[in-house]
Amino acid sequence: MAARVSRPARLLEGRPRVLHAVAVVVVASFVAFVLPAASQARRYTIAFANLTEEPGLPVEGTGFTGADVRQSFVLAARGQPIDLVLYDNQKDPAKALANAADAIQKKVDLYIQYFPDTAVNKDVSEMLRRAGIPAMAVNYPMPGSPLYGVNNGAAGRIAGEALAQFATQRWAGQPMVAIVLGNLTDQANGLPERSQGVRESLTHLLPAVRIVALDTRGNPAQISPLLGRAAASSPNTRLLIAALDDTTALAAKATLDAVSRTADGVIVGLGCDRSVHGGASEKKEIDPNNRGSILIGSVAFYLDRYGYEVLPLALRMLHGESIPPRTPTRHTLITMTNVWREYPPYDMQ
């Protein structure tokens, strides 16, 4: 005869199953509520006040423009928890102050200032400090703010080293003269420091080589006559040319072609803008398929990558991390061997 189970016992027997089902429902509800919130990282409003966005106007003594810098921030912000507010300082002090005031009114989380005027940057810094908004500076210091920017001296030294290495490997024991060519007195864009960096490397690595300075004073039309005369005064001599920007480098190559001294010359530029490199079909001077070019490289300034360097630093600040007071650009010599690694051709179309 089967034993009878009382009604209370039957209820207790089913209780574990009921409790398990309830627990599953509770956990599922918790996961559904918590995970979306956890997966949605806090978004930050970051303002970037660009130096200028005037079409075709080069910045920092290179062939890059403010539009290149702006676009780098737009692209770098994609996929990041960043809402970008963009300003154009227009190289104008009043506009720079007005942009900072507008950003304060918008209650941005962080402000990035790109402006060369020391007094204006001091005023902007004070405005942001009073509003409790942290800031970063690009290329020109702002009191109390971490700085990201070019290192003209280091870039010049890289160019000088490249010329010296080429000369040592290819022209050892032959007569040579080194030429520093460009707007040598352009203080605003740091070209004297760039020129000095070239000289330091050449003096250290090729102490016997004479160095000639050719100052175009910002006039590209002077490149050909200056270099042409220098080449004529140094017959049967190898010419090591450091061009302080890529436009000058290309003009120097054209000049050596015109005076039939291509076989005697080698050129390194500074900047590495799109005039010297590009896509696979553009046939620029710095190209894996152009092994015979006397423009053997250009030192990258990466103004078209600024956003990718600056915005991660800004996010670190907003997350409470400390960052260095100054982060210099990672200047690199771009040659035919590494150009498509640094600038993949599919990005250049």
Short mmCIF file of C-alpha atoms in Angstrom, two decimals:
data_model
loop_
_atom_site.label_atom_id
_atom_site.label_comp_id
_atom_site.label_asym_id
_atom_site.label_seq_id
_atom_site.Cartn_x
_atom_site.Cartn_y
_atom_site.Cartn_z
CA MET A 1 0.00 0.00 0.00
CA ALA A 2 1.48 3.33 -1.11
CA ALA A 3 2.27 5.74 1.64
CA ARG A 4 0.13 8.85 1.68
CA VAL A 5 1.93 12.18 1.50
CA SER A 6 0.33 14.95 3.40
CA ARG A 7 -0.57 18.19 1.59
CA PRO A 8 2.02 20.27 3.54
CA ALA A 9 4.71 17.75 2.62
CA ARG A 10 3.75 18.00 -1.07
CA LEU A 11 4.03 21.78 -0.89
CA LEU A 12 7.46 21.56 0.71
CA GLU A 13 8.58 19.03 -1.89
CA GLY A 14 7.84 21.49 -4.75
CA ARG A 15 9.28 24.50 -2.97
CA PRO A 16 12.91 24.15 -4.22
CA ARG A 17 11.68 24.18 -7.82
CA VAL A 18 9.63 27.31 -7.15
CA LEU A 19 12.52 29.05 -5.40
CA HIS A 20 14.86 28.16 -8.30
CA ALA A 21 12.43 29.57 -10.83
CA VAL A 22 12.03 32.75 -8.82
CA ALA A 23 15.82 33.11 -8.54
CA VAL A 24 16.23 32.73 -12.31
CA VAL A 25 13.64 35.44 -12.92
CA VAL A 26 15.28 37.78 -10.39
CA VAL A 27 18.79 37.28 -11.86
CA ALA A 28 17.53 37.73 -15.41
CA SER A 29 15.78 40.94 -14.43
CA PHE A 30 18.93 42.22 -12.71
CA VAL A 31 21.11 41.43 -15.73
CA ALA A 32 18.63 43.06 -18.10
CA PHE A 33 18.63 46.20 -15.94
CA VAL A 34 22.34 46.45 -15.10
CA LEU A 35 24.17 45.35 -18.25
CA PRO A 36 22.88 48.06 -20.60
CA ALA A 37 23.82 50.70 -18.06
CA ALA A 38 27.26 49.18 -17.56
CA SER A 39 27.89 48.80 -21.29
CA GLN A 40 27.08 52.44 -21.95
CA ALA A 41 30.21 54.29 -20.81
CA ARG A 42 29.75 57.85 -19.72
CA ARG A 43 30.04 60.27 -22.61
CA TYR A 44 32.15 63.40 -22.35
CA THR A 45 31.72 66.69 -24.14
CA ILE A 46 35.14 67.83 -25.33
CA ALA A 47 35.70 71.14 -27.10
CA PHE A 48 38.52 71.67 -29.57
CA ALA A 49 39.35 75.26 -30.55
CA ASN A 50 41.45 75.02 -33.71
CA LEU A 51 44.13 77.53 -34.66
CA THR A 52 42.54 78.30 -38.03
CA GLU A 53 40.45 76.62 -40.69
CA GLU A 54 41.19 79.07 -43.47
CA PRO A 55 41.34 76.99 -46.67
CA GLY A 56 44.84 76.39 -47.97
CA LEU A 57 46.60 78.19 -45.13
CA PRO A 58 49.52 76.04 -43.90
CA VAL A 59 50.20 75.67 -40.19
CA GLU A 60 53.37 75.03 -38.15
CA GLY A 61 55.69 75.64 -41.09
CA THR A 62 54.44 72.51 -42.88
CA GLY A 63 52.12 71.75 -45.77
CA PHE A 64 49.29 70.75 -43.43
CA THR A 65 46.28 73.01 -42.91
CA GLY A 66 43.92 73.61 -40.02
CA ALA A 67 41.33 71.55 -41.88
CA ASP A 68 43.68 68.55 -41.67
CA VAL A 69 43.95 69.02 -37.92
CA ARG A 70 40.19 69.40 -37.51
CA GLN A 71 39.44 66.29 -39.54
CA SER A 72 41.83 64.25 -37.40
CA PHE A 73 39.78 65.13 -34.32
CA VAL A 74 36.51 64.26 -36.05
CA LEU A 75 37.83 60.86 -37.14
CA ALA A 76 39.51 60.09 -33.81
CA ALA A 77 36.30 60.79 -31.87
CA ARG A 78 34.42 58.07 -33.73
CA GLY A 79 33.80 55.07 -31.53
CA GLN A 80 34.90 56.97 -28.43
CA PRO A 81 32.60 58.18 -25.62
CA ILE A 82 33.10 61.73 -26.88
CA ASP A 83 30.73 64.41 -28.08
CA LEU A 84 32.97 66.84 -29.92
CA VAL A 85 32.34 70.59 -29.99
CA LEU A 86 34.46 72.29 -32.66
CA TYR A 87 35.59 75.92 -32.75
CA ASP A 88 37.70 77.93 -35.18
CA ASN A 89 39.92 80.48 -33.43
CA GLN A 90 40.62 82.08 -36.82
CA LYS A 91 44.03 83.19 -35.54
CA ASP A 92 42.12 86.01 -33.85
CA PRO A 93 42.46 86.82 -30.11
CA ALA A 94 38.89 88.08 -29.74
CA LYS A 95 37.52 84.97 -31.42
CA ALA A 96 39.64 82.71 -29.21
CA LEU A 97 38.24 84.37 -26.08
CA ALA A 98 34.68 84.20 -27.43
CA ASN A 99 35.07 80.50 -28.21
CA ALA A 100 36.22 79.76 -24.67
CA ALA A 101 33.29 81.73 -23.26
CA ASP A 102 30.85 79.77 -25.42
CA ALA A 103 32.35 76.45 -24.32
CA ILE A 104 32.00 77.48 -20.69
CA GLN A 105 28.35 78.34 -21.29
CA LYS A 106 27.87 74.91 -22.87
CA LYS A 107 29.44 73.34 -19.76
CA VAL A 108 31.89 71.19 -21.71
CA ASP A 109 33.85 68.60 -19.75
CA LEU A 110 37.25 69.55 -21.18
CA TYR A 111 38.63 72.27 -23.46
CA ILE A 112 41.51 71.88 -25.94
CA GLN A 113 43.13 75.15 -26.99
CA TYR A 114 45.25 75.60 -30.12
CA PHE A 115 46.39 79.23 -30.23
CA PRO A 116 49.81 80.93 -30.32
CA ASP A 117 49.17 84.09 -28.27
CA THR A 118 50.61 83.82 -24.75
CA ALA A 119 48.41 86.55 -23.27
CA VAL A 120 45.23 85.10 -24.77
CA ASN A 121 46.10 81.62 -23.54
CA LYS A 122 46.63 83.02 -20.05
CA ASP A 123 43.17 84.64 -20.14
CA VAL A 124 41.52 81.50 -21.49
CA SER A 125 43.22 79.42 -18.81
CA GLU A 126 41.87 81.70 -16.09
CA MET A 127 38.35 81.62 -17.57
CA LEU A 128 38.35 77.83 -17.62
CA ARG A 129 39.85 77.59 -14.13
CA ARG A 130 37.06 79.73 -12.70
CA ALA A 131 34.50 77.55 -14.47
CA GLY A 132 36.10 74.36 -13.16
CA ILE A 133 36.82 73.03 -16.65
CA PRO A 134 40.11 71.19 -17.23
CA ALA A 135 42.08 72.04 -20.35
CA MET A 136 44.81 70.90 -22.69
CA ALA A 137 46.97 72.95 -25.04
CA VAL A 138 48.21 72.11 -28.53
CA ASN A 139 51.61 73.38 -29.73
CA TYR A 140 51.53 76.55 -27.60
CA PRO A 141 51.59 76.49 -23.78
CA MET A 142 48.63 77.47 -21.65
CA PRO A 143 49.19 77.97 -17.90
CA GLY A 144 48.27 74.95 -15.82
CA SER A 145 47.42 72.75 -18.81
CA PRO A 146 49.23 69.73 -20.26
CA LEU A 147 50.78 70.48 -23.64
CA TYR A 148 50.89 68.31 -26.75
CA GLY A 149 52.95 69.48 -29.70
CA VAL A 150 55.78 69.46 -32.17
CA ASN A 151 59.42 69.23 -31.20
CA ASN A 152 61.14 71.14 -33.98
CA GLY A 153 64.61 70.52 -32.60
CA ALA A 154 64.10 66.76 -32.46
CA ALA A 155 62.59 66.72 -35.95
CA GLY A 156 65.59 68.63 -37.30
CA ARG A 157 68.00 66.21 -35.66
CA ILE A 158 66.24 63.27 -37.31
CA ALA A 159 66.60 64.94 -40.71
CA GLY A 160 70.29 65.63 -40.12
CA GLU A 161 70.89 62.05 -39.00
CA ALA A 162 69.22 60.72 -42.16
CA LEU A 163 71.45 62.84 -44.39
CA ALA A 164 74.58 61.86 -42.47
CA GLN A 165 73.72 58.18 -42.59
CA PHE A 166 73.12 58.31 -46.35
CA ALA A 167 76.39 60.18 -46.91
CA THR A 168 78.38 57.75 -44.77
CA GLN A 169 76.97 54.71 -46.53
CA ARG A 170 77.03 55.98 -50.12
CA TRP A 171 79.55 58.80 -50.41
CA ALA A 172 82.22 58.14 -47.80
CA GLY A 173 85.48 59.91 -48.62
CA GLN A 174 83.94 62.12 -51.31
CA PRO A 175 83.73 65.94 -51.12
CA MET A 176 80.41 67.07 -49.70
CA VAL A 177 78.58 70.18 -48.61
CA ALA A 178 75.46 70.26 -46.43
CA ILE A 179 72.74 72.80 -47.22
CA VAL A 180 69.96 73.86 -44.86
CA LEU A 181 67.25 75.36 -47.06
CA GLY A 182 64.01 77.13 -46.15
CA ASN A 183 62.45 79.98 -44.21
CA LEU A 184 65.20 79.87 -41.60
CA THR A 185 64.05 82.94 -39.65
CA ASP A 186 60.40 81.91 -39.21
CA GLN A 187 60.30 82.21 -35.42
CA ALA A 188 56.52 81.83 -35.21
CA ASN A 189 56.65 78.28 -36.54
CA GLY A 190 59.86 77.20 -34.82
CA LEU A 191 61.97 76.90 -37.97
CA PRO A 192 65.14 78.23 -36.30
CA GLU A 193 64.92 75.30 -33.86
CA ARG A 194 64.29 72.96 -36.78
CA SER A 195 67.36 74.32 -38.56
CA GLN A 196 69.47 74.09 -35.42
CA GLY A 197 68.49 70.45 -34.96
CA VAL A 198 69.70 69.66 -38.47
CA ARG A 199 73.00 71.41 -37.75
CA GLU A 200 73.51 69.56 -34.47
CA SER A 201 73.25 66.15 -36.12
CA LEU A 202 75.41 67.06 -39.09
CA THR A 203 78.09 68.62 -36.90
CA HIS A 204 78.14 65.57 -34.63
CA LEU A 205 78.09 62.90 -37.33
CA LEU A 206 79.93 64.66 -40.17
CA PRO A 207 82.23 67.12 -38.38
CA ALA A 208 84.32 67.79 -41.49
CA VAL A 209 81.38 68.77 -43.70
CA ARG A 210 80.76 72.46 -44.36
CA ILE A 211 77.19 73.61 -43.66
CA VAL A 212 75.61 76.34 -45.80
CA ALA A 213 72.39 78.11 -44.75
CA LEU A 214 70.08 79.33 -47.54
CA ASP A 215 67.25 81.50 -46.20
CA THR A 216 64.26 81.88 -48.53
CA ARG A 217 62.58 84.28 -46.07
CA GLY A 218 59.28 82.62 -46.84
CA ASN A 219 59.48 83.27 -50.59
CA PRO A 220 59.31 79.99 -52.56
CA ALA A 221 60.52 81.80 -55.68
CA GLN A 222 63.92 82.16 -54.00
CA ILE A 223 64.52 78.42 -53.71
CA SER A 224 65.71 77.87 -57.27
CA PRO A 225 68.13 80.82 -57.54
CA LEU A 226 69.57 80.26 -54.06
CA LEU A 227 70.13 76.54 -54.53
CA GLY A 228 71.22 76.96 -58.14
CA ARG A 229 74.01 79.34 -57.12
CA ALA A 230 75.07 77.09 -54.26
CA ALA A 231 75.26 74.09 -56.57
CA ALA A 232 77.25 76.05 -59.16
CA SER A 233 79.74 77.15 -56.51
CA SER A 234 80.32 73.53 -55.46
CA PRO A 235 81.15 71.55 -58.61
CA ASN A 236 82.12 67.90 -58.28
CA THR A 237 80.68 67.95 -54.77
CA ARG A 238 77.89 65.92 -53.20
CA LEU A 239 75.00 68.04 -51.94
CA LEU A 240 73.24 67.03 -48.70
CA ILE A 241 70.06 69.11 -48.56
CA ALA A 242 67.82 69.49 -45.52
CA ALA A 243 64.64 71.21 -46.70
CA LEU A 244 62.68 72.65 -43.77
CA ASP A 245 59.32 71.81 -45.33
CA ASP A 246 58.07 69.53 -48.09
CA THR A 247 57.26 72.30 -50.56
CA THR A 248 60.88 73.39 -50.33
CA ALA A 249 62.04 69.78 -50.70
CA LEU A 250 60.11 69.33 -53.94
CA ALA A 251 61.37 72.67 -55.28
CA ALA A 252 64.93 71.67 -54.38
CA LYS A 253 64.56 68.44 -56.36
CA ALA A 254 63.23 70.37 -59.35
CA THR A 255 66.18 72.76 -59.13
CA LEU A 256 68.75 69.96 -59.11
CA ASP A 257 66.97 68.40 -62.08
CA ALA A 258 67.15 71.72 -63.92
CA VAL A 259 70.89 72.22 -63.33
CA SER A 260 71.74 68.56 -64.03
CA ARG A 261 72.97 67.86 -60.49
CA THR A 262 70.47 65.16 -59.55
CA ALA A 263 73.20 62.53 -59.35
CA ASP A 264 75.05 64.66 -56.80
CA GLY A 265 72.14 65.44 -54.51
CA VAL A 266 70.12 63.89 -51.73
CA ILE A 267 67.21 65.62 -49.98
CA VAL A 268 65.36 65.11 -46.71
CA GLY A 269 62.23 67.15 -46.05
CA LEU A 270 60.30 67.94 -42.88
CA GLY A 271 56.55 67.65 -42.42
CA CYS A 272 55.61 64.65 -44.55
CA ASP A 273 52.37 66.09 -45.88
CA ARG A 274 50.36 64.77 -48.81
CA SER A 275 52.53 66.56 -51.36
CA VAL A 276 55.25 63.92 -50.92
CA HIS A 277 53.27 60.74 -50.22
CA GLY A 278 49.87 59.33 -51.10
CA GLY A 279 47.91 56.41 -52.44
CA ALA A 280 49.26 53.49 -54.42
CA SER A 281 48.47 55.09 -57.78
CA GLU A 282 49.54 58.67 -57.04
CA LYS A 283 53.24 58.15 -57.78
CA LYS A 284 54.52 60.59 -55.18
CA GLU A 285 58.21 61.03 -54.34
CA ILE A 286 58.07 58.90 -51.18
CA ASP A 287 56.67 55.67 -52.56
CA PRO A 288 57.88 52.04 -52.42
CA ASN A 289 57.81 52.00 -56.21
CA ASN A 290 59.94 55.14 -56.58
CA ARG A 291 63.30 53.83 -55.44
CA GLY A 292 65.31 56.24 -57.56
CA SER A 293 64.06 59.46 -55.97
CA ILE A 294 66.70 61.73 -54.46
CA LEU A 295 64.05 62.85 -51.95
CA ILE A 296 64.84 59.94 -49.67
CA GLY A 297 62.50 60.85 -46.83
CA SER A 298 60.60 63.39 -44.82
CA VAL A 299 60.29 63.72 -41.06
CA ALA A 300 56.64 63.25 -40.12
CA PHE A 301 54.90 65.94 -38.07
CA TYR A 302 51.56 64.08 -38.08
CA LEU A 303 49.30 67.13 -37.89
CA ASP A 304 46.75 64.97 -39.70
CA ARG A 305 46.87 62.56 -36.73
CA TYR A 306 46.63 65.07 -33.88
CA GLY A 307 43.17 63.94 -32.83
CA TYR A 308 44.38 60.37 -32.38
CA GLU A 309 47.12 61.57 -30.04
CA VAL A 310 45.32 64.30 -28.11
CA LEU A 311 41.87 62.82 -27.45
CA PRO A 312 43.20 59.72 -25.60
CA LEU A 313 45.17 62.07 -23.34
CA ALA A 314 42.01 64.10 -22.75
CA LEU A 315 40.05 60.98 -21.79
CA ARG A 316 42.78 59.95 -19.37
CA MET A 317 42.50 63.35 -17.70
CA LEU A 318 38.73 63.02 -17.45
CA HIS A 319 39.14 59.57 -15.89
CA GLY A 320 41.26 61.13 -13.15
CA GLU A 321 44.65 59.98 -14.43
CA SER A 322 47.68 62.21 -14.41
CA ILE A 323 49.39 62.84 -17.74
CA PRO A 324 52.82 64.35 -18.46
CA PRO A 325 53.02 68.15 -18.51
CA ARG A 326 54.32 67.88 -22.07
CA THR A 327 53.82 65.15 -24.66
CA PRO A 328 55.90 65.72 -27.81
CA THR A 329 54.91 64.57 -31.26
CA ARG A 330 56.43 61.19 -32.16
CA HIS A 331 58.47 62.49 -35.09
CA THR A 332 59.54 59.71 -37.45
CA LEU A 333 61.53 59.64 -40.67
CA ILE A 334 59.19 58.45 -43.42
CA THR A 335 60.91 56.74 -46.34
CA MET A 336 59.88 54.43 -49.14
CA THR A 337 60.38 51.46 -46.79
CA ASN A 338 57.90 52.52 -44.11
CA VAL A 339 55.55 55.01 -45.77
CA TRP A 340 52.75 52.52 -46.34
CA ARG A 341 53.04 51.26 -42.79
CA GLU A 342 52.69 54.77 -41.36
CA TYR A 343 50.24 55.93 -44.02
CA PRO A 344 48.48 52.86 -45.48
CA PRO A 345 47.64 53.53 -49.15
CA TYR A 346 43.97 52.60 -48.63
CA ASP A 347 43.74 55.56 -46.21
CA MET A 348 45.14 57.90 -48.85
CA GLN A 349 42.48 57.48 -51.52
#
